[in-house]
Coordinates of C-alpha atoms in Angstrom, one line a residue:
M4 CA 50.1 35.4 -82.5
V5 CA 46.7 37.0 -82.0
P6 CA 44.2 35.7 -84.7
H7 CA 43.4 38.4 -87.3
L8 CA 40.1 40.1 -86.6
V9 CA 37.7 40.0 -89.4
R10 CA 36.7 43.5 -90.5
R11 CA 33.6 42.4 -92.4
R12 CA 31.2 40.1 -90.6
P13 CA 30.3 37.4 -93.1
A14 CA 27.3 35.3 -92.7
W15 CA 29.2 32.2 -91.6
L16 CA 30.8 34.2 -88.8
L17 CA 27.5 35.7 -87.6
W18 CA 26.0 32.2 -87.6
W19 CA 28.9 30.8 -85.6
Q20 CA 28.8 33.6 -83.1
A21 CA 25.1 33.0 -82.6
T22 CA 25.4 29.2 -82.2
C23 CA 28.4 29.3 -79.9
V24 CA 27.1 31.9 -77.5
P25 CA 25.5 30.1 -74.5
G26 CA 21.8 30.7 -74.3
A27 CA 21.3 31.6 -77.9
S28 CA 17.8 30.7 -79.0
V29 CA 16.8 28.6 -82.0
L30 CA 15.8 31.7 -83.9
Q31 CA 19.2 33.3 -83.3
R32 CA 20.9 30.2 -84.6
T33 CA 19.3 30.4 -88.1
W34 CA 20.9 33.0 -90.5
A35 CA 18.2 34.1 -92.9
G36 CA 20.5 34.6 -95.9
M37 CA 21.9 31.0 -95.9
S38 CA 21.2 28.4 -98.6
R39 CA 18.5 25.8 -97.9
T40 CA 20.3 22.9 -99.7
P41 CA 20.0 19.7 -97.7
A42 CA 22.9 18.7 -95.5
W43 CA 25.2 16.1 -97.1
G44 CA 25.5 12.9 -95.3
S45 CA 22.6 13.7 -93.1
P46 CA 22.1 11.1 -90.3
W47 CA 18.5 11.9 -89.6
G48 CA 17.3 8.4 -90.1
V49 CA 16.3 7.7 -86.5
V50 CA 13.3 9.2 -84.8
G51 CA 13.6 9.8 -81.0
T52 CA 13.4 12.2 -78.2
T53 CA 16.2 13.4 -76.0
P54 CA 16.4 15.9 -73.1
L55 CA 18.3 18.1 -75.4
V56 CA 15.6 18.3 -78.0
R57 CA 13.0 21.1 -78.1
R58 CA 9.9 19.3 -79.1
G59 CA 7.3 20.5 -81.6
S60 CA 9.5 21.5 -84.5
S61 CA 9.5 19.5 -87.7
S62 CA 11.6 21.8 -89.9
S63 CA 14.6 20.0 -91.3
S64 CA 16.6 23.2 -91.4
S65 CA 16.4 23.6 -87.7
R66 CA 16.8 19.9 -86.6
A67 CA 20.4 20.3 -85.5
A68 CA 19.6 23.6 -83.8
E69 CA 17.0 21.7 -81.7
V70 CA 19.9 19.9 -79.9
V71 CA 21.4 22.0 -77.1
L72 CA 25.1 22.7 -77.5
T73 CA 27.4 20.3 -75.7
H74 CA 29.2 23.0 -73.7
E75 CA 25.8 24.2 -72.4
R76 CA 24.8 20.7 -71.4
Y77 CA 28.1 19.5 -69.9
P78 CA 30.7 21.2 -67.6
V79 CA 33.4 21.6 -70.2
R80 CA 35.5 24.7 -71.1
R81 CA 37.1 25.6 -74.4
L82 CA 40.8 25.2 -74.4
P83 CA 43.0 28.1 -75.7
F84 CA 42.9 27.1 -79.4
S85 CA 42.9 29.7 -82.1
A86 CA 39.7 30.7 -83.9
V87 CA 39.3 30.2 -87.6
S88 CA 39.8 33.5 -89.5
E89 CA 39.2 34.5 -93.1
E90 CA 42.9 34.0 -93.8
D91 CA 42.6 30.5 -92.6
L92 CA 39.6 29.8 -94.9
A93 CA 41.6 31.2 -97.8
A94 CA 44.5 28.9 -96.9
F95 CA 42.2 25.9 -96.7
E96 CA 40.6 26.8 -100.1
R97 CA 44.1 26.6 -101.6
M98 CA 44.7 23.2 -100.1
V99 CA 41.3 21.6 -101.0
P100 CA 39.8 23.8 -103.7
G101 CA 36.0 23.8 -103.7
R102 CA 35.9 21.5 -100.7
V103 CA 35.7 24.0 -97.8
V104 CA 32.2 24.0 -96.4
T105 CA 31.1 27.0 -94.4
D106 CA 27.3 27.0 -95.1
P107 CA 25.5 26.5 -91.8
Q108 CA 22.9 24.3 -93.4
E109 CA 25.5 21.9 -94.7
L110 CA 27.3 21.9 -91.4
E111 CA 24.2 21.0 -89.3
A112 CA 24.5 17.2 -89.7
S113 CA 28.2 17.1 -89.0
N114 CA 27.9 19.1 -85.8
V115 CA 25.4 16.7 -84.2
D116 CA 25.8 13.0 -83.3
W117 CA 23.3 10.6 -84.8
L118 CA 21.8 10.0 -81.4
R119 CA 21.1 13.7 -81.3
T120 CA 22.5 14.2 -77.7
V121 CA 25.6 16.3 -78.3
R122 CA 26.2 19.3 -80.6
G123 CA 29.2 21.3 -81.5
C124 CA 29.4 24.7 -83.3
S125 CA 32.1 24.2 -85.9
K126 CA 31.9 26.8 -88.7
V127 CA 34.1 25.0 -91.2
L128 CA 34.3 21.5 -92.6
L129 CA 37.1 20.3 -94.9
R130 CA 36.8 17.4 -97.4
P131 CA 40.2 16.2 -98.4
R132 CA 40.7 13.4 -101.0
T133 CA 44.2 12.3 -100.3
S134 CA 46.6 11.8 -97.4
E135 CA 48.7 14.6 -98.8
E136 CA 45.8 17.0 -98.5
V137 CA 45.2 15.8 -94.9
S138 CA 48.9 16.4 -94.2
H139 CA 48.8 19.9 -95.5
I140 CA 45.7 20.7 -93.4
L141 CA 47.1 19.3 -90.2
R142 CA 50.5 20.9 -90.7
Y143 CA 48.7 24.3 -91.1
C144 CA 46.4 23.7 -88.1
H145 CA 49.4 22.6 -86.0
K146 CA 51.2 25.8 -86.8
R147 CA 48.1 28.0 -86.2
N148 CA 47.0 26.0 -83.1
L149 CA 43.6 25.2 -84.6
A150 CA 41.8 22.2 -83.1
V151 CA 40.6 19.5 -85.5
N152 CA 37.8 17.0 -85.2
P153 CA 38.3 14.0 -87.5
Q154 CA 35.0 12.6 -88.7
G155 CA 34.0 9.5 -90.7
G156 CA 30.3 8.4 -91.0
N157 CA 29.3 10.0 -87.7
T158 CA 27.6 6.9 -86.4
G159 CA 29.4 6.8 -83.0
M160 CA 27.5 6.3 -79.7
V161 CA 29.7 8.3 -77.3
G162 CA 30.1 11.7 -78.8
G163 CA 33.5 11.1 -80.2
S164 CA 32.8 12.1 -83.8
V165 CA 31.4 15.6 -83.5
P166 CA 33.0 18.9 -82.2
V167 CA 32.5 20.0 -78.6
F168 CA 33.2 23.6 -79.5
D169 CA 34.3 25.1 -82.8
E170 CA 36.9 22.5 -83.9
I171 CA 37.5 22.2 -87.6
I172 CA 35.7 19.1 -88.9
L173 CA 38.0 17.0 -91.1
S174 CA 35.7 14.7 -93.1
T175 CA 37.0 11.5 -94.7
A176 CA 33.9 11.2 -96.9
L177 CA 35.7 11.8 -100.2
M178 CA 38.6 9.5 -99.3
N179 CA 36.6 6.5 -100.5
Q180 CA 38.8 4.7 -103.0
V181 CA 39.7 1.0 -102.9
I182 CA 43.4 1.0 -103.6
S183 CA 43.9 -2.7 -104.2
F184 CA 42.6 -6.2 -103.5
H185 CA 44.6 -9.4 -103.8
D186 CA 42.4 -12.3 -104.9
V187 CA 44.8 -15.0 -103.4
S188 CA 45.7 -13.5 -100.0
G189 CA 42.4 -11.6 -99.5
I190 CA 44.2 -8.5 -98.5
L191 CA 42.3 -5.2 -99.1
V192 CA 44.0 -1.8 -99.1
C193 CA 41.6 1.1 -99.1
Q194 CA 41.2 4.7 -98.0
A195 CA 39.7 5.5 -94.7
G196 CA 36.5 7.0 -96.0
C197 CA 35.2 3.9 -97.7
I198 CA 31.8 2.9 -96.3
L199 CA 31.8 -0.6 -94.7
E200 CA 28.8 -1.9 -96.7
E201 CA 30.4 -0.9 -100.0
L202 CA 33.7 -2.6 -99.0
S203 CA 31.7 -5.7 -98.1
R204 CA 30.1 -5.7 -101.6
H205 CA 33.5 -5.2 -103.2
V206 CA 35.1 -8.1 -101.5
E207 CA 32.1 -10.4 -101.6
E208 CA 32.1 -10.1 -105.4
R209 CA 35.6 -11.7 -105.2
D210 CA 34.5 -14.4 -102.8
F211 CA 35.7 -12.8 -99.6
I212 CA 34.0 -11.0 -96.7
M213 CA 35.0 -8.2 -94.4
P214 CA 36.0 -9.4 -91.0
L215 CA 33.8 -6.7 -89.5
D216 CA 30.0 -6.3 -89.7
L217 CA 27.9 -3.7 -87.9
G218 CA 24.3 -2.5 -87.8
A219 CA 25.6 0.9 -89.1
K220 CA 27.4 -0.6 -92.0
G221 CA 25.5 1.4 -94.5
S222 CA 26.9 4.7 -93.1
C223 CA 30.0 4.0 -91.1
H224 CA 33.5 4.5 -92.6
I225 CA 36.2 2.0 -92.2
G226 CA 38.6 4.6 -90.8
G227 CA 36.1 5.4 -88.1
N228 CA 35.7 1.6 -87.4
L229 CA 39.5 1.4 -86.9
A230 CA 39.7 4.6 -84.9
T231 CA 37.1 3.2 -82.4
N232 CA 38.2 -0.4 -82.7
A233 CA 34.7 -1.4 -83.5
G234 CA 33.6 -4.9 -82.5
G235 CA 30.4 -5.9 -84.2
L236 CA 28.7 -9.1 -85.2
R237 CA 31.6 -11.1 -86.5
F238 CA 34.0 -10.6 -83.6
L239 CA 33.3 -14.2 -82.2
R240 CA 34.6 -15.8 -85.4
Y241 CA 37.2 -13.3 -86.8
G242 CA 38.4 -11.5 -83.7
S243 CA 39.4 -7.9 -83.1
L244 CA 40.6 -5.4 -85.6
H245 CA 43.9 -5.5 -83.8
G246 CA 44.4 -8.9 -85.4
T247 CA 42.8 -8.4 -88.9
V248 CA 44.4 -5.0 -89.7
L249 CA 47.8 -5.5 -91.3
G250 CA 48.9 -1.9 -91.8
L251 CA 47.8 1.7 -91.5
E252 CA 48.7 5.0 -93.1
V253 CA 48.2 7.8 -90.5
V254 CA 48.8 11.5 -90.6
L255 CA 50.1 12.9 -87.3
A256 CA 49.2 16.2 -85.6
D257 CA 52.1 18.1 -87.2
G258 CA 51.3 16.8 -90.7
T259 CA 53.8 14.0 -90.7
V260 CA 52.6 11.0 -92.8
L261 CA 53.3 7.8 -91.1
N262 CA 53.2 5.1 -93.8
C263 CA 52.9 1.7 -92.2
L264 CA 50.6 0.5 -94.9
T265 CA 52.2 -3.0 -95.1
S266 CA 50.3 -6.0 -96.5
L267 CA 52.5 -8.5 -94.8
R268 CA 51.0 -11.1 -92.5
K269 CA 54.3 -11.3 -90.6
D270 CA 56.5 -8.3 -89.7
N271 CA 58.5 -8.6 -86.5
T272 CA 60.6 -5.5 -86.9
G273 CA 60.3 -3.3 -83.8
Y274 CA 57.2 -1.8 -82.2
D275 CA 53.9 -2.5 -83.9
L276 CA 53.0 1.2 -84.2
K277 CA 49.6 0.6 -86.0
Q278 CA 48.2 -0.8 -82.8
L279 CA 48.5 2.7 -81.1
F280 CA 46.0 4.2 -83.6
I281 CA 43.4 1.4 -83.5
G282 CA 41.0 2.5 -80.8
S283 CA 42.7 5.9 -80.3
E284 CA 39.5 7.7 -81.6
G285 CA 41.4 10.3 -83.7
T286 CA 43.3 11.7 -80.7
L287 CA 46.8 10.5 -81.8
G288 CA 46.6 10.8 -85.6
V289 CA 44.1 10.7 -88.5
I290 CA 43.9 7.3 -90.2
T291 CA 43.9 7.8 -94.0
A292 CA 44.3 4.3 -95.4
A293 CA 44.3 0.7 -94.1
S294 CA 45.4 -2.8 -95.1
I295 CA 42.9 -5.4 -93.9
L296 CA 43.0 -9.2 -94.1
C297 CA 39.6 -10.5 -95.4
P298 CA 38.5 -14.1 -94.8
P299 CA 37.1 -16.2 -97.6
R300 CA 33.4 -15.9 -98.1
P301 CA 31.6 -18.9 -96.5
K302 CA 29.9 -21.2 -99.0
A303 CA 27.1 -22.0 -96.6
V304 CA 25.4 -19.8 -94.0
H305 CA 22.7 -20.9 -91.6
V306 CA 20.9 -18.8 -89.0
A307 CA 18.9 -20.2 -86.1
F308 CA 16.6 -18.1 -83.9
L309 CA 15.7 -19.7 -80.6
G310 CA 13.7 -19.1 -77.5
C311 CA 15.1 -19.9 -74.1
P312 CA 13.3 -20.1 -70.8
G313 CA 16.0 -18.3 -68.7
F314 CA 19.4 -16.7 -68.9
A315 CA 21.0 -19.8 -67.3
E316 CA 19.7 -21.7 -70.4
V317 CA 21.1 -19.0 -72.7
L318 CA 24.6 -19.7 -71.1
Q319 CA 24.2 -23.5 -71.3
T320 CA 23.0 -23.3 -74.9
F321 CA 26.2 -21.3 -75.7
S322 CA 28.4 -24.0 -74.1
T323 CA 26.6 -26.7 -76.0
C324 CA 26.9 -24.6 -79.2
K325 CA 30.6 -24.2 -78.9
G326 CA 31.1 -27.9 -78.3
M327 CA 28.9 -29.1 -81.1
L328 CA 29.3 -26.5 -83.8
G329 CA 32.9 -25.6 -83.1
E330 CA 34.7 -24.2 -86.2
I331 CA 31.5 -23.2 -88.1
L332 CA 30.1 -21.0 -85.3
S333 CA 30.3 -17.4 -86.4
A334 CA 27.8 -15.5 -84.2
Y335 CA 26.0 -16.0 -80.9
E336 CA 23.7 -13.1 -80.0
F337 CA 21.1 -12.8 -77.3
M338 CA 18.2 -10.4 -76.5
D339 CA 15.6 -10.3 -73.7
A340 CA 11.9 -10.3 -74.0
E341 CA 11.6 -6.5 -73.6
C342 CA 13.8 -6.1 -76.7
M343 CA 11.5 -8.2 -78.7
Q344 CA 8.5 -6.3 -77.4
L345 CA 10.1 -3.0 -78.4
V346 CA 11.1 -4.2 -81.9
G347 CA 7.5 -5.4 -82.4
H348 CA 5.8 -2.3 -81.0
H349 CA 8.0 0.4 -82.8
L350 CA 9.1 -1.4 -85.9
H351 CA 6.3 -3.9 -86.4
L352 CA 8.7 -6.9 -86.7
A353 CA 7.1 -10.2 -85.7
S354 CA 8.8 -12.8 -83.6
P355 CA 9.3 -16.0 -85.5
V356 CA 9.1 -18.1 -82.4
Q357 CA 6.7 -18.4 -79.4
E358 CA 7.1 -15.8 -76.7
S359 CA 10.1 -16.5 -74.4
P360 CA 12.0 -14.7 -71.6
F361 CA 15.2 -14.7 -73.8
Y362 CA 16.0 -15.2 -77.5
V363 CA 19.2 -16.3 -79.1
L364 CA 20.5 -15.9 -82.7
I365 CA 23.1 -18.3 -83.8
E366 CA 24.9 -18.1 -87.1
T367 CA 27.1 -20.8 -88.7
S368 CA 29.4 -20.2 -91.6
G369 CA 31.2 -23.0 -93.4
S370 CA 32.3 -24.5 -96.7
R371 CA 29.8 -27.4 -97.1
A372 CA 26.1 -26.9 -96.7
E373 CA 25.4 -30.6 -96.0
H374 CA 28.1 -30.8 -93.3
D375 CA 27.0 -27.6 -91.6
A376 CA 23.3 -28.6 -91.7
E377 CA 24.0 -31.9 -90.2
K378 CA 25.9 -30.4 -87.3
L379 CA 23.3 -27.7 -86.7
S380 CA 20.5 -30.4 -86.8
S381 CA 22.3 -32.4 -84.2
F382 CA 22.8 -29.3 -82.0
L383 CA 19.1 -28.2 -82.3
E384 CA 17.9 -31.8 -81.5
Q385 CA 20.1 -31.7 -78.4
V386 CA 19.1 -28.3 -77.0
L387 CA 15.4 -28.8 -77.7
G388 CA 15.4 -32.3 -76.2
S389 CA 17.1 -31.1 -73.0
G390 CA 14.8 -28.2 -72.5
L391 CA 17.5 -25.5 -73.0
V392 CA 15.5 -24.2 -75.9
T393 CA 11.7 -24.1 -76.1
D394 CA 11.1 -23.1 -79.7
G395 CA 13.2 -22.2 -82.7
T396 CA 13.3 -21.5 -86.4
L397 CA 16.1 -22.1 -89.0
A398 CA 17.0 -20.0 -92.1
T399 CA 19.2 -20.9 -95.0
D400 CA 18.0 -18.6 -97.8
Q401 CA 19.3 -15.0 -97.8
R402 CA 15.9 -13.3 -97.5
K403 CA 15.0 -15.2 -94.3
I404 CA 18.5 -14.8 -92.9
K405 CA 18.2 -11.0 -93.2
T406 CA 14.8 -11.1 -91.6
L407 CA 16.1 -12.9 -88.6
W408 CA 19.2 -10.7 -88.3
A409 CA 16.9 -7.6 -88.4
L410 CA 15.3 -8.6 -85.1
R411 CA 18.8 -8.2 -83.5
E412 CA 20.3 -5.4 -85.6
R413 CA 17.3 -3.0 -85.3
I414 CA 17.0 -3.0 -81.5
T415 CA 18.9 0.3 -81.3
E416 CA 16.4 1.8 -83.7
A417 CA 13.4 0.6 -81.7
L418 CA 14.9 1.9 -78.5
S419 CA 15.4 5.4 -80.0
R420 CA 11.7 5.5 -80.7
D421 CA 10.8 4.6 -77.1
G422 CA 11.9 7.9 -75.5
Y423 CA 15.2 9.2 -74.1
V424 CA 17.8 6.4 -74.0
Y425 CA 20.6 6.0 -71.5
K426 CA 23.0 3.7 -73.3
Y427 CA 25.8 1.5 -71.7
D428 CA 28.1 -0.8 -73.6
V429 CA 30.1 -2.9 -71.1
S430 CA 32.2 -6.1 -71.0
L431 CA 31.5 -8.6 -68.3
P432 CA 32.2 -12.2 -67.4
V433 CA 29.5 -14.1 -69.3
E434 CA 28.1 -15.7 -66.2
R435 CA 27.4 -12.2 -64.8
L436 CA 26.3 -10.6 -68.0
Y437 CA 22.6 -10.3 -67.3
D438 CA 22.8 -9.7 -63.5
L439 CA 23.3 -6.0 -64.1
V440 CA 20.0 -5.7 -66.0
T441 CA 18.1 -7.5 -63.2
E442 CA 19.7 -5.3 -60.5
L443 CA 18.9 -2.1 -62.4
R444 CA 15.3 -3.1 -62.9
S445 CA 15.0 -3.5 -59.2
R446 CA 16.9 -0.3 -58.4
L447 CA 15.0 2.0 -60.8
G448 CA 11.5 0.5 -60.5
P449 CA 8.8 2.5 -62.3
R450 CA 11.1 5.6 -62.9
A451 CA 12.4 3.8 -65.9
K452 CA 10.1 3.0 -68.8
H453 CA 12.2 0.0 -70.0
V454 CA 15.5 -1.6 -68.8
V455 CA 16.7 -4.0 -71.5
G456 CA 19.8 -6.1 -72.2
Y457 CA 21.1 -7.6 -75.4
G458 CA 24.4 -8.1 -77.1
H459 CA 27.2 -10.3 -78.2
L460 CA 27.2 -13.0 -75.5
G461 CA 30.0 -14.9 -77.2
D462 CA 32.2 -11.9 -76.6
G463 CA 30.9 -11.0 -73.1
N464 CA 29.5 -7.7 -74.4
L465 CA 26.3 -6.4 -72.9
H466 CA 24.3 -3.5 -74.4
L467 CA 22.4 -2.2 -71.5
N468 CA 19.7 0.4 -72.3
V469 CA 17.3 2.3 -70.1
T470 CA 14.5 4.3 -71.6
A471 CA 12.4 7.0 -70.0
E472 CA 9.7 9.4 -71.3
A473 CA 12.2 12.3 -70.9
F474 CA 15.6 13.0 -69.5
S475 CA 15.9 13.0 -65.7
E476 CA 18.9 14.2 -63.7
S477 CA 17.7 12.0 -60.8
L478 CA 17.5 8.9 -63.0
L479 CA 20.9 9.7 -64.4
G480 CA 22.2 10.0 -60.8
D481 CA 20.8 6.5 -60.0
L482 CA 22.5 5.1 -63.1
E483 CA 25.9 6.7 -62.9
P484 CA 28.3 6.0 -61.4
Y485 CA 26.4 2.9 -60.2
V486 CA 26.7 1.1 -63.6
Y487 CA 30.4 1.8 -63.8
K488 CA 31.1 0.8 -60.2
W489 CA 29.2 -2.4 -60.6
T490 CA 31.1 -3.2 -63.8
A491 CA 34.4 -2.4 -62.2
G492 CA 33.5 -4.7 -59.3
Q493 CA 33.3 -7.6 -61.8
R494 CA 36.6 -6.6 -63.4
G495 CA 34.7 -5.6 -66.5
S496 CA 35.2 -2.8 -69.0
V497 CA 33.1 0.4 -69.1
S498 CA 33.4 0.3 -72.9
A499 CA 33.3 -2.9 -74.8
E500 CA 33.1 -1.7 -78.4
H501 CA 31.6 1.8 -78.6
G502 CA 34.8 3.6 -77.5
V503 CA 35.2 6.3 -74.9
G504 CA 34.6 9.5 -76.9
F505 CA 33.4 12.6 -75.0
K506 CA 30.8 10.8 -72.9
K507 CA 33.0 8.2 -71.1
K508 CA 36.3 10.0 -70.8
D509 CA 35.8 10.7 -67.1
V510 CA 35.0 7.1 -66.2
L511 CA 38.1 5.6 -67.8
G512 CA 39.5 5.1 -64.3
Y513 CA 37.0 2.4 -63.6
S514 CA 38.7 0.2 -66.2
K515 CA 42.3 1.4 -66.3
P516 CA 44.8 1.9 -63.4
P517 CA 46.4 5.3 -62.8
E518 CA 49.7 4.1 -64.3
A519 CA 47.9 3.2 -67.6
L520 CA 46.1 6.5 -67.7
Q521 CA 49.4 8.3 -67.1
L522 CA 51.1 6.4 -69.9
M523 CA 48.2 7.3 -72.2
Q524 CA 48.6 11.0 -71.4
Q525 CA 52.3 10.7 -72.1
L526 CA 51.7 9.1 -75.5
K527 CA 49.2 11.9 -76.3
A528 CA 51.7 14.6 -75.4
L529 CA 54.4 12.9 -77.5
L530 CA 52.3 12.5 -80.7
D531 CA 50.1 15.6 -80.3
P532 CA 51.9 18.1 -78.0
K533 CA 49.5 20.9 -78.7
G534 CA 46.5 18.7 -78.2
I535 CA 44.8 19.8 -81.4
L536 CA 43.5 16.3 -82.5
N537 CA 39.9 15.6 -81.3
P538 CA 40.3 17.5 -78.0
Y539 CA 38.0 16.9 -75.0
K540 CA 37.7 13.2 -76.0
T541 CA 39.0 9.7 -74.9
L542 CA 41.3 10.8 -72.0
P543 CA 40.3 12.4 -68.7
A544 CA 41.0 16.1 -68.5
L545 CA 44.3 16.9 -66.8
A546 CA 43.8 18.6 -63.4

């Protein structure tokens, strides 16, 4: 059915027509009659420049408009979805009264990723509170052939959480209730919109911790974490979300509520359907609630920050660490000297150890402080005595622990202040983890401002970042597909923990065989036959 043509041209429609027309100027994209209230959930906490940003403007009301539309920057065409009409808005208002956002100012933050590299032009955002409301919304959108972009905290790195065109934004921000927590089993049941840091506080008050910890924990939603299968800083100790998530409630594209919200540790009855949705990035269904197994809160936490003379020593220190610390080892992170320089220069954080080519952060978590301190002391004596480590510092109080962790967690922030950032998140065999950084420095030479490597060495996860004064097509051409081919040559993964989203969907073939991609497409067609859920993301476009 042809969408109803609006007789009156309301302000939100005029704004949408301006923002979605290729070539529209910044002035055209601001509708003079709109409210100037600040955008809710605004992610503007990071300062940086991108090739898509028009410099010289400081107005908060035009910050989103400074980022060029995704469909102008990338070769992507809008699929034949319906456009939102006034009748649709009226229907949504009946479903979620008072929670239909059409004000362009309020939509700004939700249309742009936090890295400010991609921007959609959605003209409506919906804020349901329950899975039933999500079900009503999706059932309606499925019938009307309206595309939907599920969105949590909008902290993703690959453009998966914002619209590409005018998809309806379905925000989980108000689905933020803890449903239950069992003090004996440590099983948490909560809605998808709960912020990770708030969940951490909730379970820590009950002597448990979340199995997941991220630098974006103050903003990211647990539903988004699950949808992207986020890794994070505790992966080494507690493993993947595929193991710690016990159950999910998911709303499918046609509005069907799939209630697999079990709290059982063991359930061997047929296919484990929840695993399909962990890491599916909102393309198969919208996660509305989760059941998560939380480990007991460690009684003793120690953090050591060490300097190493080379990457070979970083690897040997890791081997020694596993052998001597064993069951209390909870994190092993590394960063190179350029990371430390950037953190110092842009964030004014001081290194606690003497200058070194590489730095390692080791965290231990156990039940007895004396036992853990003794093991850690023996380990440090061993690595210092053998020359694997040249300098180090140890923290046991919470304040100093947070200070040491900040050196690692805030690298992304420091990079964003250094210029335009080309970001890569790859999995590699640990013995080859840093070779890619070395080869890229040689390959790029002075065309790159900085080429840095850091990440979760214990998981084989490298965060490779290249900064430049401004975006360069030629520099991008030297990086891609070289990075992906090099990674594939080591039988690595082009996405370790950030997901695929919009930016990596066309390089999935470097990590997955054609048969796997075909099966993924078939699963998508089965669960979302109209393709309305998070289109243009995760899977390569069909020929």
